[in-house]
């Protein structure tokens, strides 16, 4: 009989308990560092997602993420869930003129 493997993979999130606003938060480890991530119910104000540079309107659920080490309230960023999940696969943003093609 072989021993059980209880090791978690590097990409599996670790639960860290409750956040300051009562929601569950977790630590996600990735090639871009360790991040504390928590779900956010629709807020009362509009935020801009750093992944797609589009607004997250009031009332839309999203995630809030900040660096696990050395990150404070000023480092928190509000992301659309899909943008957060795909942040490592994005290409650099292409700056186009106002008359350029939109793909």
N, CA, C and O atoms as a printed pandas DataFrame, in Angstrom:
     atom_number atom_name residue_name chain_id  residue_number  x_coord  y_coord  z_coord
0              1         N          UNK        A               1    0.850   -1.179    0.000
1              2        CA          UNK        A               1    0.000    0.000    0.000
2              3         C          UNK        A               1    0.898    1.245    0.000
3              4         O          UNK        A               1    1.800    1.364    0.828
4              5         N          UNK        A               2    0.646    2.159   -0.925
5              6        CA          UNK        A               2    1.467    3.367   -1.019
6              7         C          UNK        A               2    0.920    4.460   -0.105
7              8         O          UNK        A               2   -0.272    4.470    0.201
8              9         N          UNK        A               3    1.775    5.374    0.331
9             10        CA          UNK        A               3    1.319    6.448    1.217
10            11         C          UNK        A               3    0.405    7.427    0.470
11            12         O          UNK        A               3    0.522    7.615   -0.741
12            13         N          UNK        A               4   -0.490    8.032    1.215
13            14        CA          UNK        A               4   -1.394    9.018    0.624
14            15         C          UNK        A               4   -0.643   10.287    0.287
15            16         O          UNK        A               4    0.304   10.668    0.975
16            17         N          UNK        A               5   -1.068   10.924   -0.759
17            18        CA          UNK        A               5   -0.473   12.202   -1.136
18            19         C          UNK        A               5   -1.436   13.312   -0.749
19            20         O          UNK        A               5   -2.465   13.514   -1.394
20            21         N          UNK        A               6   -1.094   14.015    0.292
21            22        CA          UNK        A               6   -1.937   15.111    0.752
22            23         C          UNK        A               6   -1.389   16.466    0.346
23            24         O          UNK        A               6   -1.833   17.496    0.852
24            25         N          UNK        A               7   -0.448   16.469   -0.544
25            26        CA          UNK        A               7    0.122   17.736   -0.976
26            27         C          UNK        A               7   -0.841   18.438   -1.908
27            28         O          UNK        A               7   -1.479   17.811   -2.754
28            29         N          UNK        A               8   -0.940   19.734   -1.746
29            30        CA          UNK        A               8   -1.774   20.491   -2.670
30            31         C          UNK        A               8   -0.881   21.017   -3.790
31            32         O          UNK        A               8    0.314   21.244   -3.604
32            33         N          UNK        A               9   -1.477   21.197   -4.921
33            34        CA          UNK        A               9   -0.697   21.738   -6.028
34            35         C          UNK        A               9   -0.512   23.225   -5.828
35            36         O          UNK        A               9   -1.228   23.839   -5.036
36            37         N          UNK        A              10    0.421   23.802   -6.520
37            38        CA          UNK        A              10    0.749   25.215   -6.370
38            39         C          UNK        A              10   -0.423   26.131   -6.744
39            40         O          UNK        A              10   -0.533   27.240   -6.222
40            41         N          UNK        A              11   -1.283   25.676   -7.631
41            42        CA          UNK        A              11   -2.367   26.529   -8.100
42            43         C          UNK        A              11   -3.636   26.434   -7.268
43            44         O          UNK        A              11   -4.585   27.180   -7.508
44            45         N          UNK        A              12   -3.671   25.529   -6.291
45            46        CA          UNK        A              12   -4.868   25.395   -5.471
46            47         C          UNK        A              12   -4.915   26.508   -4.431
47            48         O          UNK        A              12   -3.924   26.743   -3.739
48            49         N          UNK        A              13   -6.054   27.202   -4.306
49            50        CA          UNK        A              13   -6.143   28.272   -3.318
50            51         C          UNK        A              13   -6.200   27.730   -1.899
51            52         O          UNK        A              13   -6.694   26.629   -1.654
52            53         N          UNK        A              14   -5.685   28.525   -0.971
53            54        CA          UNK        A              14   -5.770   28.194    0.450
54            55         C          UNK        A              14   -6.773   29.132    1.094
55            56         O          UNK        A              14   -6.706   30.346    0.904
56            57         N          UNK        A              15   -7.696   28.576    1.850
57            58        CA          UNK        A              15   -8.652   29.406    2.573
58            59         C          UNK        A              15   -7.930   30.075    3.737
59            60         O          UNK        A              15   -7.153   29.436    4.447
60            61         N          UNK        A              16   -8.193   31.363    3.926
61            62        CA          UNK        A              16   -7.549   32.082    5.018
62            63         C          UNK        A              16   -8.554   32.620    6.022
63            64         O          UNK        A              16   -8.184   33.387    6.911
64            65         N          UNK        A              17   -9.809   32.234    5.899
65            66        CA          UNK        A              17  -10.806   32.696    6.852
66            67         C          UNK        A              17  -11.651   33.814    6.271
67            68         O          UNK        A              17  -11.847   33.908    5.059
68            69         N          UNK        A              18  -12.138   34.644    7.149
69            70        CA          UNK        A              18  -13.027   35.736    6.757
70            71         C          UNK        A              18  -12.234   37.007    6.535
71            72         O          UNK        A              18  -11.267   37.286    7.244
72            73         N          UNK        A              19  -12.654   37.771    5.545
73            74        CA          UNK        A              19  -12.028   39.054    5.262
74            75         C          UNK        A              19  -12.610   40.148    6.137
75            76         O          UNK        A              19  -13.478   39.897    6.974
76            77         N          UNK        A              20  -12.135   41.337    5.941
77            78        CA          UNK        A              20  -12.575   42.475    6.741
78            79         C          UNK        A              20  -14.054   42.773    6.537
79            80         O          UNK        A              20  -14.702   43.338    7.418
80            81         N          UNK        A              21  -14.598   42.390    5.366
81            82        CA          UNK        A              21  -15.990   42.669    5.082
82            83         C          UNK        A              21  -16.861   41.443    5.244
83            84         O          UNK        A              21  -18.004   41.443    4.788
84            85         N          UNK        A              22  -16.354   40.390    5.881
85            86        CA          UNK        A              22  -17.147   39.222    6.191
86            87         C          UNK        A              22  -17.134   38.134    5.141
87            88         O          UNK        A              22  -17.597   37.026    5.414
88            89         N          UNK        A              23  -16.623   38.401    3.948
89            90        CA          UNK        A              23  -16.599   37.389    2.903
90            91         C          UNK        A              23  -15.416   36.454    3.066
91            92         O          UNK        A              23  -14.400   36.831    3.651
92            93         N          UNK        A              24  -15.539   35.228    2.550
93            94        CA          UNK        A              24  -14.402   34.305    2.638
94            95         C          UNK        A              24  -13.264   34.775    1.741
95            96         O          UNK        A              24  -13.497   35.194    0.607
96            97         N          UNK        A              25  -12.069   34.710    2.231
97            98        CA          UNK        A              25  -10.926   35.072    1.407
98            99         C          UNK        A              25   -9.962   33.913    1.376
99           100         O          UNK        A              25   -9.953   33.067    2.271
100          101         N          UNK        A              26   -9.145   33.881    0.330
101          102        CA          UNK        A              26   -8.202   32.779    0.147
102          103         C          UNK        A              26   -6.914   33.333   -0.425
103          104         O          UNK        A              26   -6.874   34.444   -0.953
104          105         N          UNK        A              27   -5.864   32.540   -0.311
105          106        CA          UNK        A              27   -4.595   32.897   -0.926
106          107         C          UNK        A              27   -4.450   32.068   -2.193
107          108         O          UNK        A              27   -4.572   30.844   -2.163
108          109         N          UNK        A              28   -4.191   32.741   -3.299
109          110        CA          UNK        A              28   -3.933   32.059   -4.563
110          111         C          UNK        A              28   -2.466   32.251   -4.899
111          112         O          UNK        A              28   -1.949   33.368   -4.897
112          113         N          UNK        A              29   -1.814   31.144   -5.186
113          114        CA          UNK        A              29   -0.408   31.189   -5.551
114          115         C          UNK        A              29   -0.295   31.043   -7.061
115          116         O          UNK        A              29   -0.985   30.226   -7.670
116          117         N          UNK        A              30    0.571   31.834   -7.651
117          118        CA          UNK        A              30    0.759   31.763   -9.090
118          119         C          UNK        A              30    2.125   32.284   -9.472
119          120         O          UNK        A              30    2.881   32.733   -8.611
120          121         N          UNK        A              31    2.455   32.232  -10.759
121          122        CA          UNK        A              31    3.759   32.714  -11.204
122          123         C          UNK        A              31    3.928   34.216  -11.012
123          124         O          UNK        A              31    5.051   34.721  -11.026
124          125         N          UNK        A              32    2.822   34.932  -10.833
125          126        CA          UNK        A              32    2.905   36.371  -10.587
126          127         C          UNK        A              32    2.892   36.693   -9.096
127          128         O          UNK        A              32    2.707   37.850   -8.717
128          129         N          UNK        A              33    3.085   35.684   -8.246
129          130        CA          UNK        A              33    3.155   35.893   -6.807
130          131         C          UNK        A              33    1.935   35.339   -6.095
131          132         O          UNK        A              33    1.049   34.748   -6.713
132          133         N          UNK        A              34    1.904   35.539   -4.788
133          134        CA          UNK        A              34    0.783   35.101   -3.959
134          135         C          UNK        A              34   -0.176   36.274   -3.791
135          136         O          UNK        A              34    0.242   37.405   -3.542
136          137         N          UNK        A              35   -1.471   35.986   -3.932
137          138        CA          UNK        A              35   -2.492   37.018   -3.855
138          139         C          UNK        A              35   -3.575   36.617   -2.863
139          140         O          UNK        A              35   -3.955   35.449   -2.791
140          141         N          UNK        A              36   -4.065   37.575   -2.106
141          142        CA          UNK        A              36   -5.243   37.361   -1.287
142          143         C          UNK        A              36   -6.423   37.773   -2.156
143          144         O          UNK        A              36   -6.458   38.878   -2.698
144          145         N          UNK        A              37   -7.381   36.873   -2.280
145          146        CA          UNK        A              37   -8.523   37.093   -3.168
146          147         C          UNK        A              37   -9.803   36.847   -2.388
147          148         O          UNK        A              37   -9.905   35.872   -1.644
148          149         N          UNK        A              38  -10.765   37.718   -2.553
149          150        CA          UNK        A              38  -12.065   37.500   -1.936
150          151         C          UNK        A              38  -13.157   37.922   -2.902
151          152         O          UNK        A              38  -12.991   38.879   -3.658
152          153         N          UNK        A              39  -14.269   37.210   -2.876
153          154        CA          UNK        A              39  -15.394   37.620   -3.719
154          155         C          UNK        A              39  -16.026   38.884   -3.157
155          156         O          UNK        A              39  -16.027   39.105   -1.946
156          157         N          UNK        A              40  -16.556   39.701   -4.036
157          158        CA          UNK        A              40  -17.235   40.919   -3.610
158          159         C          UNK        A              40  -18.612   40.953   -4.249
159          160         O          UNK        A              40  -18.758   40.831   -5.465
160          161         N          UNK        A              41  -19.597   41.119   -3.416
161          162        CA          UNK        A              41  -20.952   41.301   -3.945
162          163         C          UNK        A              41  -20.982   42.664   -4.615
163          164         O          UNK        A              41  -20.063   43.465   -4.438
164          165         N          UNK        A              42  -21.984   42.922   -5.350
165          166        CA          UNK        A              42  -22.070   44.215   -6.028
166          167         C          UNK        A              42  -21.893   45.365   -5.063
167          168         O          UNK        A              42  -22.597   45.444   -4.056
168          169         N          UNK        A              43  -20.980   46.241   -5.349
169          170        CA          UNK        A              43  -20.682   47.374   -4.484
170          171         C          UNK        A              43  -21.600   48.548   -4.833
171          172         O          UNK        A              43  -22.348   48.496   -5.809
172          173         N          UNK        A              44  -21.532   49.591   -4.035
173          174        CA          UNK        A              44  -22.350   50.775   -4.261
174          175         C          UNK        A              44  -21.677   51.764   -5.203
175          176         O          UNK        A              44  -22.286   52.768   -5.573
176          177         N          UNK        A              45  -20.443   51.503   -5.595
177          178        CA          UNK        A              45  -19.754   52.425   -6.490
178          179         C          UNK        A              45  -19.188   51.681   -7.688
179          180         O          UNK        A              45  -19.183   50.451   -7.720
180          181         N          UNK        A              46  -18.722   52.419   -8.652
181          182        CA          UNK        A              46  -18.156   51.848   -9.874
182          183         C          UNK        A              46  -16.651   51.693   -9.706
183          184         O          UNK        A              46  -15.983   52.586   -9.184
184          185         N          UNK        A              47  -16.121   50.562  -10.148
185          186        CA          UNK        A              47  -14.678   50.313  -10.137
186          187         C          UNK        A              47  -14.225   50.065  -11.571
187          188         O          UNK        A              47  -15.044   49.736  -12.429
188          189         N          UNK        A              48  -12.938   50.216  -11.839
189          190        CA          UNK        A              48  -12.378   49.925  -13.152
190          191         C          UNK        A              48  -11.519   48.678  -13.033
191          192         O          UNK        A              48  -10.593   48.631  -12.223
192          193         N          UNK        A              49  -11.826   47.667  -13.841
193          194        CA          UNK        A              49  -11.092   46.399  -13.827
194          195         C          UNK        A              49   -9.720   46.605  -14.471
195          196         O          UNK        A              49   -9.646   47.100  -15.596
196          197         N          UNK        A              50   -8.631   46.238  -13.785
197          198        CA          UNK        A              50   -7.306   46.395  -14.385
198          199         C          UNK        A              50   -7.032   45.390  -15.503
199          200         O          UNK        A              50   -6.092   45.570  -16.276
200          201         N          UNK        A              51   -7.840   44.339  -15.595
201          202        CA          UNK        A              51   -7.626   43.334  -16.629
202          203         C          UNK        A              51   -8.118   43.764  -17.994
203          204         O          UNK        A              51   -7.441   43.546  -18.999
204          205         N          UNK        A              52   -9.296   44.374  -18.037
205          206        CA          UNK        A              52   -9.888   44.755  -19.327
206          207         C          UNK        A              52  -10.063   46.259  -19.465
207          208         O          UNK        A              52  -10.459   46.743  -20.525
208          209         N          UNK        A              53   -9.775   46.997  -18.410
209          210        CA          UNK        A              53   -9.900   48.449  -18.380
210          211         C          UNK        A              53  -11.344   48.907  -18.601
211          212         O          UNK        A              53  -11.574   50.024  -19.067
212          213         N          UNK        A              54  -12.320   48.051  -18.270
213          214        CA          UNK        A              54  -13.728   48.406  -18.371
214          215         C          UNK        A              54  -14.282   48.612  -16.961
215          216         O          UNK        A              54  -13.707   48.137  -15.982
216          217         N          UNK        A              55  -15.378   49.307  -16.875
217          218        CA          UNK        A              55  -15.985   49.567  -15.572
218          219         C          UNK        A              55  -16.726   48.340  -15.042
219          220         O          UNK        A              55  -17.294   47.553  -15.799
220          221         N          UNK        A              56  -16.701   48.208  -13.725
221          222        CA          UNK        A              56  -17.533   47.231  -13.020
222          223         C          UNK        A              56  -18.631   48.067  -12.379
223          224         O          UNK        A              56  -18.388   48.748  -11.382
224          225         N          UNK        A              57  -19.836   48.023  -12.939
225          226        CA          UNK        A              57  -20.897   48.891  -12.423
226          227         C          UNK        A              57  -21.389   48.446  -11.047
227          228         O          UNK        A              57  -21.173   47.302  -10.645
228          229         N          UNK        A              58  -22.053   49.356  -10.325
229          230        CA          UNK        A              58  -22.626   48.992   -9.026
230          231         C          UNK        A              58  -23.579   47.808   -9.174
231          232         O          UNK        A              58  -24.325   47.714  -10.148
232          233         N          UNK        A              59  -23.543   46.914   -8.203
233          234        CA          UNK        A              59  -24.444   45.773   -8.191
234          235         C          UNK        A              59  -23.918   44.543   -8.893
235          236         O          UNK        A              59  -24.579   43.505   -8.865
236          237         N          UNK        A              60  -22.743   44.615   -9.528
237          238        CA          UNK        A              60  -22.180   43.465  -10.250
238          239         C          UNK        A              60  -21.140   42.778   -9.365
239          240         O          UNK        A              60  -20.215   43.423   -8.871
240          241         N          UNK        A              61  -21.295   41.467   -9.169
241          242        CA          UNK        A              61  -20.336   40.710   -8.380
242          243         C          UNK        A              61  -18.986   40.647   -9.081
243          244         O          UNK        A              61  -18.921   40.618  -10.310
244          245         N          UNK        A              62  -17.919   40.625   -8.306
245          246        CA          UNK        A              62  -16.556   40.597   -8.848
246          247         C          UNK        A              62  -15.621   40.076   -7.768
247          248         O          UNK        A              62  -16.091   39.612   -6.729
248          249         N          UNK        A              63  -14.328   40.137   -7.979
249          250        CA          UNK        A              63  -13.365   39.744   -6.954
250          251         C          UNK        A              63  -12.456   40.920   -6.631
251          252         O          UNK        A              63  -12.225   41.800   -7.460
252          253         N          UNK        A              64  -11.951   40.912   -5.413
253          254        CA          UNK        A              64  -10.980   41.905   -4.969
254          255         C          UNK        A              64   -9.697   41.148   -4.669
255          256         O          UNK        A              64   -9.724   40.139   -3.964
256          257         N          UNK        A              65   -8.572   41.624   -5.196
257          258        CA          UNK        A              65   -7.290   40.935   -5.009
258          259         C          UNK        A              65   -6.214   41.942   -4.626
259          260         O          UNK        A              65   -6.225   43.090   -5.069
260          261         N          UNK        A              66   -5.278   41.482   -3.787
261          262        CA          UNK        A              66   -4.126   42.300   -3.407
262          263         C          UNK        A              66   -2.978   41.374   -3.062
263          264         O          UNK        A              66   -3.202   40.219   -2.700
264          265         N          UNK        A              67   -1.734   41.868   -3.170
265          266        CA          UNK        A              67   -0.578   41.015   -2.875
266          267         C          UNK        A              67   -0.633   40.480   -1.454
267          268         O          UNK        A              67   -0.987   41.201   -0.521
268          269         N          UNK        A              68   -0.277   39.200   -1.298
269          270        CA          UNK        A              68   -0.330   38.575    0.020
270          271         C          UNK        A              68    0.720   39.147    0.960
271          272         O          UNK        A              68    0.488   39.239    2.165
272          273         N          UNK        A              69    1.862   39.529    0.425
273          274        CA          UNK        A              69    2.915   40.084    1.276
274          275         C          UNK        A              69    3.116   41.554    0.962
275          276         O          UNK        A              69    3.377   41.931   -0.181
276          277         N          UNK        A              70    2.992   42.360    1.971
277          278        CA          UNK        A              70    3.253   43.782    1.820
278          279         C          UNK        A              70    2.116   44.568    1.204
279          280         O          UNK        A              70    2.247   45.776    1.008
280          281         N          UNK        A              71    1.009   43.925    0.895
281          282        CA          UNK        A              71   -0.115   44.637    0.291
282          283         C          UNK        A              71   -1.038   45.206    1.344
283          284         O          UNK        A              71   -1.364   44.540    2.326
284          285         N          UNK        A              72   -1.452   46.425    1.138
285          286        CA          UNK        A              72   -2.387   47.059    2.050
286          287         C          UNK        A              72   -3.631   47.484    1.310
287          288         O          UNK        A              72   -3.810   47.127    0.146
288          289         N          UNK        A              73   -4.496   48.242    1.962
289          290        CA          UNK        A              73   -5.744   48.682    1.323
290          291         C          UNK        A              73   -5.529   49.432    0.011
291          292         O          UNK        A              73   -6.355   49.337   -0.896
292          293         N          UNK        A              74   -4.434   50.171   -0.098
293          294        CA          UNK        A              74   -4.169   50.918   -1.336
294          295         C          UNK        A              74   -3.764   50.006   -2.493
295          296         O          UNK        A              74   -3.737   50.443   -3.643
296          297         N          UNK        A              75   -3.450   48.749   -2.202
297          298        CA          UNK        A              75   -3.043   47.798   -3.241
298          299         C          UNK        A              75   -4.186   46.910   -3.729
299          300         O          UNK        A              75   -3.998   46.108   -4.644
300          301         N          UNK        A              76   -5.360   47.045   -3.131
301          302        CA          UNK        A              76   -6.497   46.223   -3.546
302          303         C          UNK        A              76   -6.980   46.658   -4.917
303          304         O          UNK        A              76   -7.056   47.850   -5.215
304          305         N          UNK        A              77   -7.305   45.682   -5.743
305          306        CA          UNK        A              77   -7.841   45.945   -7.075
306          307         C          UNK        A              77   -9.105   45.121   -7.273
307          308         O          UNK        A              77   -9.172   43.964   -6.858
308          309         N          UNK        A              78  -10.087   45.710   -7.895
309          310        CA          UNK        A              78  -11.367   45.059   -8.175
310          311         C          UNK        A              78  -11.337   44.553   -9.610
311          312         O          UNK        A              78  -11.112   45.326  -10.541
312          313         N          UNK        A              79  -11.563   43.253   -9.786
313          314        CA          UNK        A              79  -11.484   42.596  -11.086
314          315         C          UNK        A              79  -12.804   41.911  -11.425
315          316         O          UNK        A              79  -13.498   41.417  -10.537
316          317         N          UNK        A              80  -13.150   41.881  -12.723
317          318        CA          UNK        A              80  -14.197   40.962  -13.169
318          319         C          UNK        A              80  -13.669   39.557  -12.897
319          320         O          UNK        A              80  -12.465   39.330  -13.016
320          321         N          UNK        A              81  -14.515   38.626  -12.542
321          322        CA          UNK        A              81  -14.047   37.259  -12.261
322          323         C          UNK        A              81  -13.301   36.656  -13.448
323          324         O          UNK        A              81  -12.206   36.127  -13.256
324          325         N          UNK        A              82  -13.849   36.710  -14.679
325          326        CA          UNK        A              82  -13.116   36.115  -15.805
326          327         C          UNK        A              82  -11.775   36.810  -16.067
327          328         O          UNK        A              82  -10.802   36.158  -16.447
328          329         N          UNK        A              83  -11.724   38.114  -15.868
329          330        CA          UNK        A              83  -10.462   38.838  -16.079
330          331         C          UNK        A              83   -9.406   38.365  -15.082
331          332         O          UNK        A              83   -8.246   38.187  -15.450
332          333         N          UNK        A              84   -9.797   38.160  -13.825
333          334        CA          UNK        A              84   -8.861   37.673  -12.816
334          335         C          UNK        A              84   -8.368   36.275  -13.178
335          336         O          UNK        A              84   -7.174   35.990  -13.091
336          337         N          UNK        A              85   -9.290   35.409  -13.582
337          338        CA          UNK        A              85   -8.927   34.029  -13.891
338          339         C          UNK        A              85   -8.025   33.922  -15.116
339          340         O          UNK        A              85   -7.255   32.969  -15.231
340          341         N          UNK        A              86   -8.107   34.874  -16.021
341          342        CA          UNK        A              86   -7.316   34.826  -17.252
342          343         C          UNK        A              86   -6.189   35.857  -17.284
343          344         O          UNK        A              86   -5.623   36.105  -18.348
344          345         N          UNK        A              87   -5.852   36.459  -16.150
345          346        CA          UNK        A              87   -4.857   37.532  -16.132
346          347         C          UNK        A              87   -3.483   37.091  -16.618
347          348         O          UNK        A              87   -2.736   37.898  -17.172
348          349         N          UNK        A              88   -3.143   35.836  -16.420
349          350        CA          UNK        A              88   -1.817   35.356  -16.806
350          351         C          UNK        A              88   -1.720   35.041  -18.291
351          352         O          UNK        A              88   -0.624   34.828  -18.809
352          353         N          UNK        A              89   -2.857   35.008  -18.979
353          354        CA          UNK        A              89   -2.862   34.633  -20.393
354          355         C          UNK        A              89   -3.119   35.822  -21.307
355          356         O          UNK        A              89   -3.267   35.648  -22.517
356          357         N          UNK        A              90   -3.175   37.010  -20.758
357          358        CA          UNK        A              90   -3.444   38.199  -21.567
358          359         C          UNK        A              90   -2.197   38.652  -22.311
359          360         O          UNK        A              90   -1.070   38.488  -21.843
360          361         N          UNK        A              91   -2.432   39.215  -23.465
361          362        CA          UNK        A              91   -1.333   39.828  -24.213
362          363         C          UNK        A              91   -1.247   41.292  -23.804
363          364         O          UNK        A              91   -2.218   41.834  -23.277
364          365         N          UNK        A              92   -0.122   41.937  -24.028
365          366        CA          UNK        A              92   -0.026   43.361  -23.677
366          367         C          UNK        A              92   -1.071   44.174  -24.436
367          368         O          UNK        A              92   -1.436   43.844  -25.565
368          369         N          UNK        A              93   -1.533   45.219  -23.809
369          370        CA          UNK        A              93   -2.540   46.061  -24.449
370          371         C          UNK        A              93   -1.925   46.793  -25.631
371          372         O          UNK        A              93   -0.805   47.298  -25.547
372          373         N          UNK        A              94   -2.661   46.846  -26.726
373          374        CA          UNK        A              94   -2.227   47.559  -27.911
374          375         C          UNK        A              94   -2.913   48.911  -27.925
375          376         O          UNK        A              94   -4.139   48.993  -27.865
376          377         N          UNK        A              95   -2.129   49.959  -28.004
377          378        CA          UNK        A              95   -2.689   51.297  -28.071
378          379         C          UNK        A              95   -3.007   51.609  -29.528
379          380         O          UNK        A              95   -2.136   51.511  -30.392
380          381         N          UNK        A              96   -4.238   51.980  -29.798
381          382        CA          UNK        A              96   -4.654   52.317  -31.150
382          383         C          UNK        A              96   -5.164   53.748  -31.156
383          384         O          UNK        A              96   -5.619   54.271  -30.139
384          385         N          UNK        A              97   -5.081   54.351  -32.295
385          386        CA          UNK        A              97   -5.651   55.693  -32.418
386          387         C          UNK        A              97   -7.170   55.570  -32.383
387          388         O          UNK        A              97   -7.710   54.468  -32.476
388          389         N          UNK        A              98   -7.840   56.677  -32.251
389          390        CA          UNK        A              98   -9.291   56.663  -32.200
390          391         C          UNK        A              98   -9.937   56.150  -33.475
391          392         O          UNK        A              98  -11.093   55.725  -33.460
392          393         N          UNK        A              99   -9.193   56.186  -34.588
393          394        CA          UNK        A              99   -9.748   55.737  -35.862
394          395         C          UNK        A              99   -9.246   54.343  -36.257
395          396         O          UNK        A              99   -9.577   53.844  -37.332
396          397         N          UNK        A             100   -8.460   53.727  -35.396
397          398        CA          UNK        A             100   -7.892   52.421  -35.708
398          399         C          UNK        A             100   -8.946   51.327  -35.623
399          400         O          UNK        A             100  -10.018   51.521  -35.049
400          401         N          UNK        A             101   -8.624   50.167  -36.208
401          402        CA          UNK        A             101   -9.584   49.056  -36.170
402          403         C          UNK        A             101   -9.735   48.509  -34.753
403          404         O          UNK        A             101   -8.787   48.536  -33.968
404          405         N          UNK        A             102  -10.906   48.024  -34.435
405          406        CA          UNK        A             102  -11.168   47.416  -33.133
406          407         C          UNK        A             102  -11.398   45.939  -33.335
407          408         O          UNK        A             102  -12.330   45.544  -34.036
408          409         N          UNK        A             103  -10.573   45.128  -32.739
409          410        CA          UNK        A             103  -10.678   43.674  -32.919
410          411         C          UNK        A             103  -11.253   43.088  -31.658
411          412         O          UNK        A             103  -11.436   41.874  -31.569
